[in-house]
XYZ file of C-alpha atoms in Angstrom:
184
model
C -16.667 -98.248 167.332
C -14.815 -101.633 167.821
C -13.676 -102.385 171.550
C -10.142 -102.963 170.686
C -10.045 -99.269 168.446
C -11.875 -97.957 172.255
C -9.647 -99.776 174.523
C -6.161 -98.245 172.821
C -8.142 -94.444 172.606
C -8.542 -94.363 175.614
C -5.127 -95.352 176.559
C -3.596 -92.541 173.744
C -5.999 -90.291 175.153
C -5.277 -90.857 179.222
C -1.243 -90.618 178.230
C -1.416 -87.301 176.610
C -3.539 -86.236 179.645
C -0.616 -87.525 181.748
C 1.959 -85.513 179.631
C -0.480 -82.316 179.758
C -0.691 -82.618 183.629
C 2.821 -82.639 184.380
C 4.599 -79.706 182.483
C 8.484 -81.291 182.058
C 10.655 -80.313 179.479
C 10.480 -84.156 178.142
C 7.086 -83.352 177.264
C 7.785 -82.613 174.027
C 9.789 -86.396 173.138
C 6.504 -88.089 175.179
C 4.183 -86.440 172.737
C 6.119 -87.458 169.735
C 6.838 -90.702 170.770
C 3.264 -91.044 171.148
C 2.976 -89.771 168.363
C 4.223 -92.264 166.765
C 2.684 -94.502 168.630
C -0.671 -92.854 167.067
C 0.751 -93.037 163.586
C 1.359 -97.351 163.746
C -2.193 -97.956 164.900
C -3.720 -96.007 162.201
C -1.827 -97.358 159.839
C -2.923 -101.021 161.607
C -6.977 -99.821 162.196
C -7.220 -97.375 159.251
C -10.525 -95.736 161.354
C -11.267 -92.400 162.085
C -10.889 -92.039 165.511
C -7.018 -93.331 165.631
C -6.586 -91.470 162.544
C -7.871 -88.099 164.709
C -6.101 -88.801 167.096
C -2.377 -89.574 165.176
C -2.903 -86.166 163.863
C -4.292 -84.309 166.847
C -1.198 -85.971 169.225
C 1.407 -84.880 166.302
C -0.409 -81.637 165.903
C 0.011 -81.612 169.819
C 3.658 -82.088 169.322
C 4.261 -79.598 166.932
C 2.803 -77.048 168.562
C 4.086 -77.282 172.073
C 8.093 -77.400 170.373
C 6.707 -74.150 168.623
C 5.393 -72.301 170.400
C 5.612 -71.144 174.210
C 2.647 -72.484 176.570
C 2.034 -68.898 177.322
C 0.694 -68.959 173.597
C -1.835 -70.599 173.742
C -5.028 -72.204 175.443
C -2.651 -74.681 177.342
C -5.587 -75.537 179.940
C -8.291 -76.164 177.196
C -6.765 -78.393 175.512
C -6.240 -80.621 178.438
C -9.688 -79.761 178.910
C -11.473 -81.290 176.137
C -8.138 -84.332 176.600
C -10.227 -85.151 179.517
C -13.811 -84.514 177.871
C -12.590 -86.982 175.270
C -11.797 -89.413 177.608
C -15.060 -89.050 179.677
C -17.317 -89.423 177.093
C -15.360 -92.163 174.940
C -15.369 -94.514 178.645
C -19.429 -93.409 177.907
C -19.785 -94.437 174.966
C -21.112 -91.116 173.899
C -19.670 -91.405 170.315
C -21.830 -88.005 169.582
C -20.091 -85.945 172.100
C -16.315 -87.779 171.856
C -16.345 -86.674 168.059
C -18.013 -83.161 168.989
C -15.508 -82.559 171.454
C -12.310 -83.577 168.727
C -13.752 -81.213 166.452
C -13.329 -78.594 169.019
C -9.466 -80.153 169.282
C -9.381 -79.573 165.861
C -10.626 -76.270 165.789
C -8.583 -74.766 168.370
C -5.006 -76.467 167.006
C -6.219 -75.074 164.274
C -6.479 -71.561 165.459
C -2.574 -72.545 167.357
C -1.319 -73.221 164.192
C -2.254 -73.384 160.832
C -0.091 -76.019 159.402
C -3.082 -78.494 159.767
C -3.424 -79.630 156.794
C -0.330 -80.492 156.600
C 0.204 -82.271 159.987
C -2.929 -84.157 158.392
C -1.046 -85.414 155.391
C 2.345 -85.914 157.403
C 0.209 -88.471 159.421
C -1.389 -89.986 156.107
C 1.724 -90.253 154.327
C 3.392 -91.758 157.405
C 0.406 -94.238 157.757
C 1.122 -95.543 154.576
C 5.005 -95.398 154.558
C 4.481 -98.239 157.325
C 1.591 -100.107 155.264
C 3.746 -100.428 152.916
C 6.373 -101.883 155.546
C 3.550 -104.210 155.734
C 3.306 -105.496 152.557
C 6.960 -105.405 152.231
C 7.368 -107.932 154.664
C 5.014 -109.959 153.147
C 7.074 -111.071 150.006
C 5.420 -108.039 147.835
C 7.832 -105.609 145.908
C 9.671 -102.206 147.546
C 8.013 -100.676 143.870
C 4.702 -102.391 143.696
C 4.022 -101.500 147.450
C 4.961 -97.645 147.208
C 2.960 -97.705 144.190
C -0.544 -99.486 145.240
C -0.341 -96.843 148.169
C 1.023 -93.902 146.095
C 3.893 -93.037 147.702
C 7.655 -92.607 147.219
C 9.214 -95.399 146.487
C 12.620 -93.380 147.998
C 10.522 -92.918 151.831
C 9.598 -96.533 151.913
C 12.982 -97.659 150.959
C 14.167 -94.879 153.948
C 12.026 -96.676 156.113
C 12.726 -99.855 155.315
C 16.563 -98.832 155.642
C 15.419 -98.339 159.788
C 13.485 -101.464 160.518
C 14.883 -104.540 160.565
C 12.260 -106.613 158.577
C 12.932 -110.853 158.236
C 14.118 -111.154 155.480
C 13.222 -114.804 154.857
C 10.777 -117.125 156.195
C 11.303 -118.277 159.416
C 11.694 -122.002 160.053
C 12.261 -122.981 156.355
C 15.602 -123.803 155.489
C 17.486 -122.981 152.471
C 17.385 -125.312 150.898
C 13.290 -126.089 150.792
C 13.573 -121.998 149.603
C 15.788 -123.294 146.946
C 13.812 -125.861 146.245
C 10.608 -123.937 146.265
C 12.211 -121.287 143.929
C 13.247 -123.796 141.417
C 9.717 -124.970 140.772
C 8.349 -121.651 140.013
C 10.844 -121.194 137.495
C 10.998 -124.404 135.368
């Protein structure tokens, strides 16, 4: 596993453990924010670990929103994340993947909408990736087509972001001159 991915995965897992250890009302909000961060990482790294963590954190935030803690194995989820952390620190990828599968299995038992969460995380990652393409000058329509997402979803996301509309450091005259050369 790539060192940057491992470092980021450890940070995410440690944050989940911290959230789960101290039961507070703000846990759901913190998990939702962490979920957004992990989805961003999944869109950047596009590796199995990042995507799996994004799905797990997103699904966990949904479970905590929908169900009281007494209705699921809260301590077992916490213990599995502790095992995940140890496996990752010890570079034991096989055990890490095994405990990841156990977490998926446990969460799937709690909430049958797991497949929907997987799709939602993938879609959000694609939309974020599409916004990056737009930042680099690719049209919204082409970005959506390339990634297989709706232009409306992409435009909705772009409307909420602060993407720079022109390259910084290039004055207007230079940009106009360049555009005229392109079309002459």
